[in-house]
Short mmCIF file of C-alpha atoms in Angstrom, two decimals:
data_model
loop_
_atom_site.label_atom_id
_atom_site.label_comp_id
_atom_site.label_asym_id
_atom_site.label_seq_id
_atom_site.Cartn_x
_atom_site.Cartn_y
_atom_site.Cartn_z
CA MET A 1247 -8.14 -18.02 -43.93
CA ALA A 1248 -10.60 -15.48 -42.45
CA ARG A 1249 -10.77 -17.49 -39.23
CA LEU A 1250 -6.96 -17.63 -39.05
CA ASP A 1251 -6.81 -13.90 -39.64
CA ARG A 1252 -9.25 -13.29 -36.79
CA ARG A 1253 -7.23 -15.54 -34.48
CA PHE A 1254 -4.06 -13.70 -35.41
CA ARG A 1255 -5.62 -10.31 -34.71
CA LEU A 1256 -7.06 -11.49 -31.41
CA ALA A 1257 -3.68 -12.93 -30.39
CA ILE A 1258 -2.02 -9.62 -31.23
CA ALA A 1259 -4.66 -7.77 -29.19
CA ALA A 1260 -4.12 -10.07 -26.22
CA PHE A 1261 -0.35 -9.67 -26.47
CA ALA A 1262 -0.70 -5.90 -26.70
CA LEU A 1263 -2.83 -5.86 -23.56
CA VAL A 1264 -0.18 -7.84 -21.67
CA VAL A 1265 2.52 -5.44 -22.90
CA VAL A 1266 0.49 -2.44 -21.75
CA VAL A 1267 -0.09 -3.97 -18.31
CA VAL A 1268 3.58 -4.92 -17.90
CA ALA A 1269 4.67 -1.48 -19.06
CA GLY A 1270 2.26 0.06 -16.60
CA VAL A 1271 3.80 -1.97 -13.79
CA GLY A 1272 7.25 -0.82 -14.86
CA LEU A 1273 6.18 2.81 -14.93
CA SER A 1274 4.43 2.57 -11.56
CA THR A 1275 7.18 0.83 -9.56
CA SER A 1276 10.67 1.89 -8.60
CA THR A 1277 14.01 0.27 -7.77
CA ALA A 1278 15.33 3.42 -6.06
CA SER A 1279 16.45 3.12 -2.45
CA PHE A 1280 13.99 4.46 0.14
CA SER A 1281 11.14 4.63 -2.40
CA THR A 1282 7.66 3.78 -1.14
CA TYR A 1283 7.13 2.28 -4.63
CA ASN A 1284 10.02 -0.16 -4.15
CA SER A 1285 9.07 -3.48 -2.57
CA GLY A 1286 12.68 -4.70 -2.71
CA TRP A 1287 14.94 -4.94 0.32
CA ASP A 1288 16.10 -1.30 0.09
CA GLY A 1289 12.71 0.27 -0.64
CA SER A 1290 10.43 1.76 1.99
CA ALA A 1291 7.18 0.17 0.87
CA GLY A 1292 7.31 -1.36 4.35
CA LEU A 1293 6.71 2.10 5.83
CA GLN A 1294 3.51 2.34 3.82
CA ASP A 1295 2.51 -1.19 4.86
CA VAL A 1296 3.03 -0.42 8.55
CA ALA A 1297 0.99 2.77 8.26
CA THR A 1298 -1.77 0.96 6.38
CA ASP A 1299 -1.85 -1.83 8.98
CA ALA A 1300 -2.23 0.87 11.62
CA GLY A 1301 -5.29 2.18 9.78
CA ALA A 1302 -3.69 5.23 8.14
CA ASP A 1303 -3.85 6.25 4.50
CA VAL A 1304 -0.48 7.18 2.97
CA ALA A 1305 -0.19 10.21 0.70
CA VAL A 1306 3.02 10.86 -1.27
CA ALA A 1307 4.05 14.47 -1.87
CA THR A 1308 6.07 15.40 -4.96
CA THR A 1309 6.08 19.11 -4.10
CA SER A 1310 6.37 20.90 -0.77
CA ALA A 1311 3.13 22.70 -1.58
CA ARG A 1312 1.35 19.52 -0.46
CA TYR A 1313 2.03 20.54 3.15
CA ASN A 1314 -0.39 23.44 2.66
CA THR A 1315 -3.33 21.22 1.74
CA THR A 1316 -2.74 17.91 3.52
CA ASP A 1317 -4.88 16.82 6.44
CA ALA A 1318 -2.08 14.51 7.63
CA SER A 1319 -0.77 15.44 11.07
CA THR A 1320 2.44 13.42 10.62
CA ALA A 1321 4.87 13.69 7.71
CA PHE A 1322 8.07 11.81 6.87
CA VAL A 1323 11.18 13.16 5.16
CA VAL A 1324 13.41 10.14 4.51
CA ALA A 1325 16.88 10.51 2.96
CA PRO A 1326 16.39 13.70 0.92
CA GLU A 1327 18.87 13.85 -1.96
CA THR A 1328 18.73 17.57 -2.70
CA SER A 1329 18.35 20.59 -0.44
CA TYR A 1330 15.05 22.33 0.16
CA SER A 1331 14.75 25.95 -0.93
CA GLN A 1332 14.10 28.66 1.65
CA SER A 1333 10.54 28.94 0.39
CA GLU A 1334 9.99 25.20 0.79
CA ILE A 1335 11.47 25.25 4.28
CA ARG A 1336 9.11 28.07 5.28
CA THR A 1337 6.19 25.97 4.05
CA ILE A 1338 7.31 22.94 6.05
CA ARG A 1339 8.07 25.04 9.12
CA SER A 1340 4.55 26.46 8.96
CA TYR A 1341 3.17 22.91 8.85
CA VAL A 1342 5.12 22.03 12.00
CA THR A 1343 4.49 25.21 13.98
CA GLU A 1344 0.76 24.84 13.39
CA GLY A 1345 0.80 21.46 15.13
CA GLY A 1346 2.19 18.91 12.68
CA THR A 1347 4.76 16.24 13.47
CA LEU A 1348 7.71 15.94 11.09
CA VAL A 1349 9.98 12.89 11.11
CA VAL A 1350 13.35 13.63 9.49
CA ALA A 1351 15.56 10.60 8.82
CA GLY A 1352 19.02 11.15 7.35
CA ASP A 1353 22.62 10.10 7.76
CA PHE A 1354 25.58 11.38 5.75
CA SER A 1355 23.97 13.79 3.31
CA ARG A 1356 23.74 17.55 3.75
CA PRO A 1357 20.09 18.18 2.74
CA ALA A 1358 18.64 16.74 5.95
CA ASN A 1359 20.79 19.02 8.12
CA ASP A 1360 19.94 22.00 5.93
CA LEU A 1361 16.26 21.28 6.54
CA LEU A 1362 16.77 20.92 10.30
CA ARG A 1363 18.68 24.20 10.40
CA GLY A 1364 15.91 25.95 8.49
CA LEU A 1365 13.29 24.54 10.86
CA GLY A 1366 15.21 25.94 13.81
CA THR A 1367 15.83 22.63 15.57
CA GLU A 1368 18.84 22.00 17.77
CA SER A 1369 19.40 18.44 16.56
CA ARG A 1370 21.98 17.91 13.83
CA LEU A 1371 23.14 14.72 12.12
CA ASP A 1372 26.84 14.09 12.82
CA GLY A 1373 27.60 12.51 9.44
CA ARG A 1374 30.21 10.01 10.61
CA LEU A 1375 29.54 6.26 10.69
CA LEU A 1376 28.40 4.99 14.08
CA ARG A 1377 29.88 1.59 14.99
CA ASP A 1378 29.47 -0.68 18.00
CA GLU A 1379 31.58 -3.81 18.35
CA GLN A 1380 29.57 -5.13 21.28
CA HIS A 1381 25.96 -4.48 20.34
CA TYR A 1382 25.27 -5.04 16.67
CA TYR A 1383 23.37 -7.08 14.08
CA ARG A 1384 25.60 -9.02 11.67
CA SER A 1385 28.40 -6.43 11.79
CA PRO A 1386 29.46 -3.46 13.98
CA ASN A 1387 28.23 -1.19 11.19
CA LEU A 1388 24.68 -2.31 11.97
CA THR A 1389 24.56 -0.79 15.43
CA VAL A 1390 21.87 -1.76 17.91
CA ALA A 1391 20.73 1.16 20.04
CA THR A 1392 20.20 -0.36 23.47
CA THR A 1393 19.07 2.65 25.51
CA VAL A 1394 15.50 3.80 24.88
CA ARG A 1395 13.64 6.46 26.84
CA ASN A 1396 10.02 5.62 27.61
CA GLN A 1397 7.80 8.08 25.73
CA SER A 1398 4.78 7.72 23.46
CA VAL A 1399 6.81 7.15 20.27
CA THR A 1400 8.98 4.56 22.02
CA THR A 1401 6.22 2.61 23.77
CA ASN A 1402 7.12 -1.12 23.83
CA VAL A 1403 10.45 -0.33 22.15
CA SER A 1404 13.54 -1.61 23.97
CA GLN A 1405 16.05 -1.36 21.11
CA LEU A 1406 16.47 -0.12 17.54
CA THR A 1407 18.69 -1.56 14.81
CA LEU A 1408 20.52 0.79 12.46
CA ASN A 1409 22.15 0.03 9.12
CA TYR A 1410 25.23 2.19 8.51
CA GLY A 1411 23.71 5.03 10.49
CA THR A 1412 25.28 8.04 12.14
CA ALA A 1413 24.69 9.83 15.44
CA ILE A 1414 22.80 12.98 16.37
CA GLU A 1415 24.20 16.05 18.09
CA PRO A 1416 21.08 16.70 20.18
CA GLY A 1417 21.72 20.08 21.75
CA ASN A 1418 18.80 20.55 24.14
CA ALA A 1419 16.50 18.14 22.29
CA THR A 1420 15.09 15.16 24.15
CA VAL A 1421 17.06 12.00 23.39
CA LEU A 1422 14.65 9.11 22.82
CA ALA A 1423 17.15 6.41 21.84
CA SER A 1424 20.91 6.10 22.03
CA SER A 1425 23.67 3.60 21.36
CA SER A 1426 25.55 1.71 24.03
CA ASN A 1427 28.66 2.96 25.82
CA PHE A 1428 30.71 0.73 23.50
CA SER A 1429 29.85 2.68 20.36
CA TYR A 1430 32.09 5.17 18.57
CA LEU A 1431 32.14 7.42 15.52
CA ASP A 1432 34.52 6.09 12.87
CA THR A 1433 36.06 9.42 11.90
CA ASN A 1434 38.63 8.05 9.44
CA ALA A 1435 36.34 5.26 8.14
CA ASN A 1436 38.92 2.52 8.68
CA GLY A 1437 36.52 0.14 10.40
CA GLU A 1438 38.21 0.14 13.81
CA ILE A 1439 38.57 2.38 16.82
CA ASP A 1440 41.69 4.56 16.93
CA ALA A 1441 43.36 6.67 19.59
CA ALA A 1442 41.59 9.80 18.38
CA GLU A 1443 38.17 8.10 18.60
CA SER A 1444 36.37 7.51 21.87
CA LEU A 1445 33.80 5.06 23.15
CA GLY A 1446 30.53 6.43 24.42
CA SER A 1447 26.77 6.49 24.08
CA ARG A 1448 25.44 8.59 21.18
CA ALA A 1449 21.93 9.81 20.43
CA VAL A 1450 20.21 8.17 17.45
CA VAL A 1451 16.62 9.45 17.87
CA THR A 1452 15.65 12.87 19.25
CA ARG A 1453 12.46 14.82 19.72
CA GLU A 1454 11.88 18.55 20.15
CA SER A 1455 9.10 21.09 19.91
CA VAL A 1456 8.90 23.67 17.15
CA GLY A 1457 6.01 26.04 17.72
CA ASN A 1458 2.94 23.90 18.39
CA GLY A 1459 4.42 20.92 16.56
CA THR A 1460 7.15 18.33 16.91
CA VAL A 1461 10.25 17.32 14.99
CA VAL A 1462 11.57 13.78 15.43
CA VAL A 1463 15.07 13.18 14.07
CA VAL A 1464 16.29 9.66 13.23
CA SER A 1465 19.99 9.12 12.49
CA ASP A 1466 19.46 6.41 9.89
CA PRO A 1467 16.88 6.42 7.07
CA SER A 1468 17.56 2.70 6.61
CA LEU A 1469 15.49 2.04 9.71
CA PHE A 1470 12.47 2.54 7.44
CA ILE A 1471 13.55 0.25 4.56
CA ASN A 1472 11.88 -3.10 4.02
CA ALA A 1473 14.89 -5.17 5.12
CA MET A 1474 15.26 -3.31 8.42
CA VAL A 1475 11.70 -2.53 9.46
CA GLU A 1476 11.34 -6.13 10.65
CA ARG A 1477 14.38 -5.97 12.94
CA PRO A 1478 13.51 -6.12 16.66
CA ASP A 1479 11.33 -3.17 17.69
CA ASN A 1480 11.91 -1.18 14.49
CA ARG A 1481 8.38 -1.97 13.32
CA GLN A 1482 6.95 -1.05 16.72
CA PHE A 1483 8.77 2.29 16.57
CA VAL A 1484 7.28 3.05 13.15
CA GLN A 1485 3.84 1.95 14.36
CA ASN A 1486 4.14 4.38 17.27
CA LEU A 1487 4.98 7.22 14.89
CA VAL A 1488 1.78 6.67 12.90
CA ALA A 1489 -0.47 5.58 15.77
CA ASP A 1490 -3.97 7.08 15.74
CA GLU A 1491 -3.32 8.80 12.40
CA GLU A 1492 -5.94 8.78 9.65
CA ARG A 1493 -3.47 9.99 7.03
CA VAL A 1494 0.33 10.09 6.81
CA LEU A 1495 2.32 12.21 4.36
CA VAL A 1496 5.55 10.88 2.81
CA ASP A 1497 7.59 13.72 1.33
CA ALA A 1498 9.31 12.48 -1.84
CA SER A 1499 9.79 15.95 -3.31
CA HIS A 1500 13.57 15.79 -2.94
CA GLN A 1501 14.07 12.16 -3.87
CA LYS A 1502 14.39 10.48 -7.25
CA THR A 1503 12.14 7.68 -6.09
CA VAL A 1504 8.74 8.31 -7.69
CA PRO A 1505 8.17 6.29 -10.90
CA PRO A 1506 6.84 8.15 -13.98
CA LEU A 1507 3.25 6.88 -13.90
CA ALA A 1508 2.92 7.48 -10.17
CA ALA A 1509 4.43 10.96 -10.58
CA ALA A 1510 1.89 11.78 -13.28
CA LEU A 1511 -1.03 10.57 -11.17
CA LEU A 1512 0.24 12.49 -8.14
CA ALA A 1513 0.62 15.64 -10.23
CA ILE A 1514 -3.01 15.29 -11.34
CA GLU A 1515 -4.13 14.65 -7.76
CA GLU A 1516 -2.25 17.70 -6.44
CA SER A 1517 -3.56 20.06 -9.14
CA SER A 1518 -7.26 20.87 -9.41
CA LEU A 1519 -6.61 22.28 -12.89
CA LEU A 1520 -5.02 19.05 -14.15
CA THR A 1521 -7.80 17.02 -12.53
CA GLY A 1522 -10.38 19.04 -14.44
CA VAL A 1523 -8.48 18.77 -17.74
CA VAL A 1524 -8.09 14.99 -17.44
CA GLY A 1525 -11.76 14.64 -16.55
CA LEU A 1526 -12.85 16.64 -19.59
CA LEU A 1527 -10.54 14.64 -21.86
CA GLY A 1528 -11.93 11.38 -20.48
CA ILE A 1529 -15.53 12.47 -21.03
CA GLY A 1530 -14.69 13.70 -24.52
CA GLY A 1531 -12.93 10.47 -25.43
CA LEU A 1532 -15.84 8.37 -24.18
CA GLY A 1533 -18.24 10.53 -26.17
CA LEU A 1534 -16.27 9.99 -29.37
CA LEU A 1535 -16.10 6.25 -28.74
CA LEU A 1536 -19.85 6.01 -28.25
CA ARG A 1537 -20.58 8.26 -31.23
CA HIS A 1538 -18.60 6.09 -33.61
CA GLY A 1539 -19.81 2.77 -32.23
CA GLY A 1540 -16.40 1.85 -30.84
CA ILE A 1541 -17.65 -0.17 -27.89
CA GLU A 1542 -20.04 -2.22 -30.01
CA TRP A 1543 -17.22 -2.86 -32.51
CA VAL A 1544 -15.01 -4.30 -29.75
CA ARG A 1545 -17.83 -6.47 -28.43
CA THR A 1546 -18.59 -7.75 -31.91
CA ARG A 1547 -14.95 -8.72 -32.41
CA VAL A 1548 -14.76 -10.81 -29.27
CA ARG A 1549 -18.21 -12.48 -29.41
CA GLU A 1550 -17.53 -15.00 -32.12
CA ASP A 1551 -19.57 -18.20 -32.18
CA ASP A 1552 -16.41 -20.26 -32.55
CA PRO A 1553 -14.88 -20.57 -29.07
CA ASP A 1554 -11.44 -20.89 -30.69
CA ASP A 1555 -11.77 -17.31 -31.91
CA ARG A 1556 -12.24 -15.82 -28.47
CA ILE A 1557 -9.49 -14.01 -26.62
CA PRO A 1558 -7.80 -16.63 -24.36
CA VAL A 1559 -9.05 -15.15 -21.09
CA ASP A 1560 -7.42 -17.74 -18.82
CA ALA A 1561 -4.00 -17.43 -20.42
CA LEU A 1562 -4.23 -13.65 -20.46
CA ALA A 1563 -5.27 -13.54 -16.81
CA GLN A 1564 -2.38 -15.81 -15.83
CA SER A 1565 0.09 -13.62 -17.71
CA VAL A 1566 -1.16 -10.46 -16.06
CA ALA A 1567 -1.22 -12.08 -12.60
CA ALA A 1568 2.30 -13.44 -13.10
CA SER A 1569 3.54 -9.91 -13.68
CA ASN A 1570 1.73 -8.77 -10.53
CA PRO A 1571 2.10 -11.48 -7.84
CA GLU A 1572 0.04 -9.44 -5.39
CA TRP A 1573 -3.01 -9.67 -7.69
CA ASP A 1574 -5.34 -12.65 -7.47
CA ALA A 1575 -5.57 -14.52 -10.81
CA ASP A 1576 -9.30 -15.18 -10.39
CA ASP A 1577 -9.98 -11.49 -9.78
CA VAL A 1578 -7.93 -10.56 -12.86
CA ARG A 1579 -9.86 -13.09 -14.95
CA GLU A 1580 -13.21 -11.65 -13.87
CA VAL A 1581 -12.10 -8.11 -14.66
CA ILE A 1582 -10.94 -9.13 -18.15
CA LYS A 1583 -14.21 -10.95 -18.80
CA GLU A 1584 -16.17 -7.89 -17.74
CA VAL A 1585 -14.08 -5.66 -20.01
CA ILE A 1586 -14.48 -7.80 -23.13
CA ASN A 1587 -17.99 -9.05 -22.22
CA THR A 1588 -17.34 -12.76 -22.72
CA ASP A 1589 -18.53 -15.81 -20.77
CA ARG A 1590 -16.20 -18.77 -20.74
#
């Protein structure tokens, strides 16, 4: 009976560990569109992957104050859902005027244009759907921009593929990429060209100087999502934006894309006060555990002579790895064995 009771308690402990790990995955991933924590087709984890492959670390900002402390010389604002305050815009403008590069990608929402206006750029997002019935991917709504100006951010880029994007009113900004002469803005959203709509090339990527820095405007945030970053030359364009960077900042402060656990960790990272508090709590907790013999109690519970009483390390490792396909099952098994101090 005692042995059965031990097995039951160990099974419960193993199950609880799996639940905690799975819950942690749920709290640290997102299904929101454009989220760098979303590895699905509409997430922008691909942006982080491209930056990482280029040798850059990616930092995610949950507040605009991060612009004041970051050492990243390039920052991305992708599909902001809410408008920036005047104070936040001043912070971002200071980042740019002091030499930073800001990439703003938006389409039909107002917040991106509000930010551009506050930064003093000439480029504005039109807000109407750009269609091209001659040059497209899958449908005219997925316009292929066929005209690309040769500059550093468009090196080795001959086309870009949009996904329900709009156009840019460039003003005096430099146009880096534009649609073909067969494209048009679908003003009444009826999916066809009408008498009041005209064919013509439209800007989809612009670049202009603000102070000592640069603002790059992209007329479709979907260019950065996982499903589109692999379209011809889209990846190369993103690589050019992060080339030679040691760190890249992704501004998620006006998106609902950061999962709870990640948001908490970022809040701790961005606040020296919270970092200190968490550190003190961790040291205090470890001290209490050592004082009351907690670690030795755990080791005693899992070092039974009967191998049937041990926590099923292999099964537990497989369960954890199954919930996290990117983790290697052998690595997970070794970590678990180190934690519980068992040798199978």
